[in-house]
Coordinates of C-alpha atoms in Angstrom, one line a residue:
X19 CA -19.5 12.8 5.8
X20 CA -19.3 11.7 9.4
X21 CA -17.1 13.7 11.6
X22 CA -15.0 10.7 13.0
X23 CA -13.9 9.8 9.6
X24 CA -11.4 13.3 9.8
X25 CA -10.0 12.1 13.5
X26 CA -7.1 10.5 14.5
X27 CA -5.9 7.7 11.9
X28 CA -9.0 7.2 10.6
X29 CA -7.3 7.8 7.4
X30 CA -5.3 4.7 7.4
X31 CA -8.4 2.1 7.4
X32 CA -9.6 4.5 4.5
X33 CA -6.6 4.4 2.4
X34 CA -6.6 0.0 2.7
X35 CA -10.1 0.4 0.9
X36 CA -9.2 2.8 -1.6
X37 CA -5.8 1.4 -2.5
X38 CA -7.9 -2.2 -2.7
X39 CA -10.7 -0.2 -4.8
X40 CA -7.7 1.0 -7.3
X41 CA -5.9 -2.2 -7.5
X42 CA -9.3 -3.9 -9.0
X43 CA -10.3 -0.8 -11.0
X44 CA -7.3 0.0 -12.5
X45 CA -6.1 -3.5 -13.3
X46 CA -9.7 -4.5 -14.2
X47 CA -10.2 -1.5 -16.5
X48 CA -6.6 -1.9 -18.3
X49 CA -7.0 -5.7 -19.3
X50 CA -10.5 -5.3 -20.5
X51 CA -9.6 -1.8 -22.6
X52 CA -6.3 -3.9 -24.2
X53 CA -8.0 -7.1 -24.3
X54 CA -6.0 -8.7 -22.2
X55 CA -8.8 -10.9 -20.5
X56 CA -11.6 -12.7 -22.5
X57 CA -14.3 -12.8 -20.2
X58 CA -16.2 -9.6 -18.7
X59 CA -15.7 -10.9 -15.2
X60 CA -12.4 -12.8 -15.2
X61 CA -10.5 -13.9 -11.7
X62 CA -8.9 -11.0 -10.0
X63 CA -6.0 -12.3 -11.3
X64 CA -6.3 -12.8 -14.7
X65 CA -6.6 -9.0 -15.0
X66 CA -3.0 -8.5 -12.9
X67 CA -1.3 -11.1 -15.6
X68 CA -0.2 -9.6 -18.8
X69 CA 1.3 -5.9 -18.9
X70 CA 1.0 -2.9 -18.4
X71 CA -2.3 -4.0 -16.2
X72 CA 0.2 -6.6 -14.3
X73 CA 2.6 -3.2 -13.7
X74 CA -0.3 -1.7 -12.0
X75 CA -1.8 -4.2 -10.4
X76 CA 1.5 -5.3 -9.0
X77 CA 2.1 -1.9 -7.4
X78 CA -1.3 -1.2 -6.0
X79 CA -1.5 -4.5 -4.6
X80 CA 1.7 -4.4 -2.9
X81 CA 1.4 -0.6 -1.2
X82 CA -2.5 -2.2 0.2
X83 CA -0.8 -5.0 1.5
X84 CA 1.9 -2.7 3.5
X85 CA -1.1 -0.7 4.5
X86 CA -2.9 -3.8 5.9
X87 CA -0.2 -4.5 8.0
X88 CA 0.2 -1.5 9.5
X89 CA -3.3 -1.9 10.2
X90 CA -3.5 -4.9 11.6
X91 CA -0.5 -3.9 14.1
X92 CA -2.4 -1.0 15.2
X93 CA -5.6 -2.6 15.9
X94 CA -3.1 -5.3 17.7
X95 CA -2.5 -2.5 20.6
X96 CA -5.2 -1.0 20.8
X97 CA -7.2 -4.0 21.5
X98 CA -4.9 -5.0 23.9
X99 CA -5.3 -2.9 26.3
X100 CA -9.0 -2.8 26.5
X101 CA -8.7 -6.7 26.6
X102 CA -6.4 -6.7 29.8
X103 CA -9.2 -7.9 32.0
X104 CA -10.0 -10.8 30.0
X105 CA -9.0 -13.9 29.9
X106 CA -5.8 -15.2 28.8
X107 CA -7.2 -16.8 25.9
X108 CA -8.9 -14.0 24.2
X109 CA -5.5 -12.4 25.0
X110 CA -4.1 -14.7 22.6
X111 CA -6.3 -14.8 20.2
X112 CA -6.0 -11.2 19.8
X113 CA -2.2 -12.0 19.2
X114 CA -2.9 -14.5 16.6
X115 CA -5.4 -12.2 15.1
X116 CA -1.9 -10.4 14.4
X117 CA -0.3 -13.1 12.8
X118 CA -2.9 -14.2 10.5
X119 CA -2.9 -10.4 9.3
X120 CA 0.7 -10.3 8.6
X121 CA 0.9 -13.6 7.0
X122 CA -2.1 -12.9 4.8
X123 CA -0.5 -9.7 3.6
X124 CA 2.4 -11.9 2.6
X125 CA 0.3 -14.0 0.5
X126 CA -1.1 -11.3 -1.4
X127 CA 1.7 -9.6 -2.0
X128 CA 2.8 -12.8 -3.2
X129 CA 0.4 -13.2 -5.4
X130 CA 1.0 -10.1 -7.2
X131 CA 4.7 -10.9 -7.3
X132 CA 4.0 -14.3 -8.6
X133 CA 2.1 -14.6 -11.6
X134 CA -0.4 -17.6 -12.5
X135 CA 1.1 -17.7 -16.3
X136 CA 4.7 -17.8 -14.5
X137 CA 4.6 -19.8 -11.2
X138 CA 0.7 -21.2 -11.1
X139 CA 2.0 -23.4 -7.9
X140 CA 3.2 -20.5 -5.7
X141 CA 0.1 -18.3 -7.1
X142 CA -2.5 -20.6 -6.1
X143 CA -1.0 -21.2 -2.7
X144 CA -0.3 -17.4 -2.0
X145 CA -3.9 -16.8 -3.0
X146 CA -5.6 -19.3 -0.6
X147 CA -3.3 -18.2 2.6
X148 CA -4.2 -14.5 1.7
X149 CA -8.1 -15.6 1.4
X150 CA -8.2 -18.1 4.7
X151 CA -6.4 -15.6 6.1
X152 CA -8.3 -12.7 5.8
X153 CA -11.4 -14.6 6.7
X154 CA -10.2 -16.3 9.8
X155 CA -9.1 -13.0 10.9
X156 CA -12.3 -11.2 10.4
X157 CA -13.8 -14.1 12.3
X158 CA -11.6 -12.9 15.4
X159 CA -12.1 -9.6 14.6
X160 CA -16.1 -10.0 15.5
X161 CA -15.8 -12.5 18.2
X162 CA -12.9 -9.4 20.1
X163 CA -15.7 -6.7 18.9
X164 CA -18.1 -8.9 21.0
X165 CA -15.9 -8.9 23.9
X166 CA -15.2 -5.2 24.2
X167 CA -18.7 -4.9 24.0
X168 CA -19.7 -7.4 26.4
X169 CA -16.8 -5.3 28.8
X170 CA -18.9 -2.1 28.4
X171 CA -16.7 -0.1 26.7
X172 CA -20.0 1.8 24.9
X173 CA -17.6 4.4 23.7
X174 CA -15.2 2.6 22.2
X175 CA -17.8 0.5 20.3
X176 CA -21.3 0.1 20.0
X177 CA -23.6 -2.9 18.2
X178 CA -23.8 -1.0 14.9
X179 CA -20.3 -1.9 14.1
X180 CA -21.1 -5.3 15.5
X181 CA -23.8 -6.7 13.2
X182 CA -21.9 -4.6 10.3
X183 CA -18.6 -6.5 10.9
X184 CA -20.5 -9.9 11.4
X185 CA -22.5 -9.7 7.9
X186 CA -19.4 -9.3 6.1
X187 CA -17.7 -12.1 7.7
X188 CA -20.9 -14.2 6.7
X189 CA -20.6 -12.7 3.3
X190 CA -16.9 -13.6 2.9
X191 CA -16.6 -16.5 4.6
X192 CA -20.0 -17.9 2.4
X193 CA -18.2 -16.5 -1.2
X194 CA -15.1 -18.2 -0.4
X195 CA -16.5 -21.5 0.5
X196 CA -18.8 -20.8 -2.6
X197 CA -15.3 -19.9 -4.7
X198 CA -13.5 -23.2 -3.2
X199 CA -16.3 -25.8 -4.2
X200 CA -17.3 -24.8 -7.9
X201 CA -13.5 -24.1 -8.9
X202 CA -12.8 -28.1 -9.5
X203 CA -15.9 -27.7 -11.6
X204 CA -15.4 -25.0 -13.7
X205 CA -12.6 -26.4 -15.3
X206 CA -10.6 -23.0 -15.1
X207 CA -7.7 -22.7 -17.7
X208 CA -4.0 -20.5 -17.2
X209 CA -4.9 -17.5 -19.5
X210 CA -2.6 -17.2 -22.4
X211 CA -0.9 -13.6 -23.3
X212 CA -2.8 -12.8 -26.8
X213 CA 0.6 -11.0 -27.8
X214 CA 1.9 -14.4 -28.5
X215 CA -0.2 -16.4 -30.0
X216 CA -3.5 -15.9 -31.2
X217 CA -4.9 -18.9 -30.5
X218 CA -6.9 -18.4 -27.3
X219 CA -9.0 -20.6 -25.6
X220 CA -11.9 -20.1 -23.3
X221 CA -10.8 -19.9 -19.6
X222 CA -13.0 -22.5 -18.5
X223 CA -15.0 -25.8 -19.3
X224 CA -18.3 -24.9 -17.4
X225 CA -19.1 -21.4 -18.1
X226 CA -21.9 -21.4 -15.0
X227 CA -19.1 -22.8 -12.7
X228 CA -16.9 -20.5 -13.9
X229 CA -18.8 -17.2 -13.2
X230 CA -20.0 -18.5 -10.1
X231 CA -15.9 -19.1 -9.1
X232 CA -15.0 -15.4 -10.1
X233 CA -18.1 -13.5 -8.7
X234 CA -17.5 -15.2 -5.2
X235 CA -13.6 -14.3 -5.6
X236 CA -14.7 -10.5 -6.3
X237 CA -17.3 -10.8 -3.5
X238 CA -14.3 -12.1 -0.8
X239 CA -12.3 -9.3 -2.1
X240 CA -14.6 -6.6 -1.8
X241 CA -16.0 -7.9 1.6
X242 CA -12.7 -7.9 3.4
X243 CA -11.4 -4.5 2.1
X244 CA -15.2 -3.2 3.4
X245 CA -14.6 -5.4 6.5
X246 CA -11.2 -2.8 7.3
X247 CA -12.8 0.0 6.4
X248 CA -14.7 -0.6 9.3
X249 CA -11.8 0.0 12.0
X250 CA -11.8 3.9 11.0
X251 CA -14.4 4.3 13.4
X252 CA -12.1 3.0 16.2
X253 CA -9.2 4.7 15.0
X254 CA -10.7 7.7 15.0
X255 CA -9.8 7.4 18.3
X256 CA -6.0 7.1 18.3
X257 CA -3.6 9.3 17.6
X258 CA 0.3 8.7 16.5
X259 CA 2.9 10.7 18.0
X260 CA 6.9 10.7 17.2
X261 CA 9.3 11.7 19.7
X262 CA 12.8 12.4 18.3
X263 CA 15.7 13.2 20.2
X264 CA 18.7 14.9 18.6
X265 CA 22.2 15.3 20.6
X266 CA 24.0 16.5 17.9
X267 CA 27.2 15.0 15.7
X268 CA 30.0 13.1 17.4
X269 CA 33.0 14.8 17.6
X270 CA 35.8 13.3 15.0
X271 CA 39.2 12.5 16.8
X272 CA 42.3 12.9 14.4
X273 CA 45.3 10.9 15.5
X274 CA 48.2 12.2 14.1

């Protein structure tokens, strides 16, 4: 194992992949043991709809997306100040690298609040503001690792990281344009909870459509959550410190 991966917070980049990694395995690996889905690979989803896997995938999905955020705050300031020199615009766009991360969190979390069966509207919406999200920030993400570079800080990056970062944007940004274009052809239908009925339709009209939909949803998924993984090299560098003051209890005045 490399030896940066035990520095600094390099733990917290780590734990967004894993937590990601669980949410799909465990959600994935309920729905399919309890037949809750009716195709091998199903939307993301579709396994997070019906319980217990909807429990799970609920509460995993939620505790990545507070992990993202604290991520993407971190990586906020510490960009920051190796962008100080720069100009005003990259400055900026560093900042609205922030936003996008915190508003794409919401969406997912959304999204596991909000079930398709439930609330398809809201779902669908949450789901594409988490996905252009995630891939817009990546997108600053390599442009500001190209800066820093450009800047010389050696140390602080080097071109590995770049051309690693930059193939998973091309990979995400590819599956979701893939994922946006052959869903109106696939014909993709709300899955219905097989404790109610027992009349259950395939998901889909086009089946080729429809596994071409759901691999390039897995593929944006996986991408991103790979795509954060990559900061623990950088935050391998930073370390958190707490400074807490105590002055002791205030003095309670009796008035008789």
């Amino acid at each position: 194992m490399p030896a940066f991966l035990t520095r600094g917070i390099a733990w917290l980049p780590i734990s967004n992949f894993v937590l990601f990694l669980l949410t799909l395995t465990v959600a994935y690996s309920i729905s399919q043991a309890q037949d809750l889905v009716m195709t091998p690979l199903p939307f993301i989803s579709d396994t997070g709809t019906f319980p217990p896997a909807s429990c799970w995938f609920t509460f995993l999905l939620n505790a990545a997306c507070y992990s993202v955020v604290c991520t993407g705050v971190i990586r906020y300031f510490q960009t920051r100040d190796y962008l100080e020199q720069d100009a005003k615009a990259i400055r900026c766009l560093n900042f609205f690298g922030l936003v996008l991360v915190i508003v794409g969190s919401l969406g997912l979390s959304m999204v596991a609040s909000f079930q398709e069966t439930s609330v398809f509207k809201i779902h669908a919406l949450s789901a594409m503001v988490a996905f252009s999200c995630s891939s817009s920030y990546a997108l600053i993400q390599v442009y500001i690792t190209r800066c820093i570079l450009e800047d010389g800080f050696s140390r602080f990056n080097n071109f590995l990281i770049y051309w690693i970062r930059l193939f998973l944007f091309v990979l995400n940004f590819t599956a979701l344009i893939t994922m946006v274009i052959f869903y109106q052809y696939a014909g993709i239908l709300v899955p219905h909870d097989p404790r109610l009925t027992s009349f259950r339709p395939l998901p889909y009209h086009d089946e080729r459509y429809y596994y071409i939909t759901t691999s390039s949803e897995w593929t944006v998924a996986i991408s991103f959550s790979t795509f954060l993984l990559t900061f623990a090299y950088e935050f391998s560098k930073v370390n958190l410190s707490m400074d807490i003051q105590y002055e002791g209890y205030m003095p309670i005045q009796w008035n008789s």
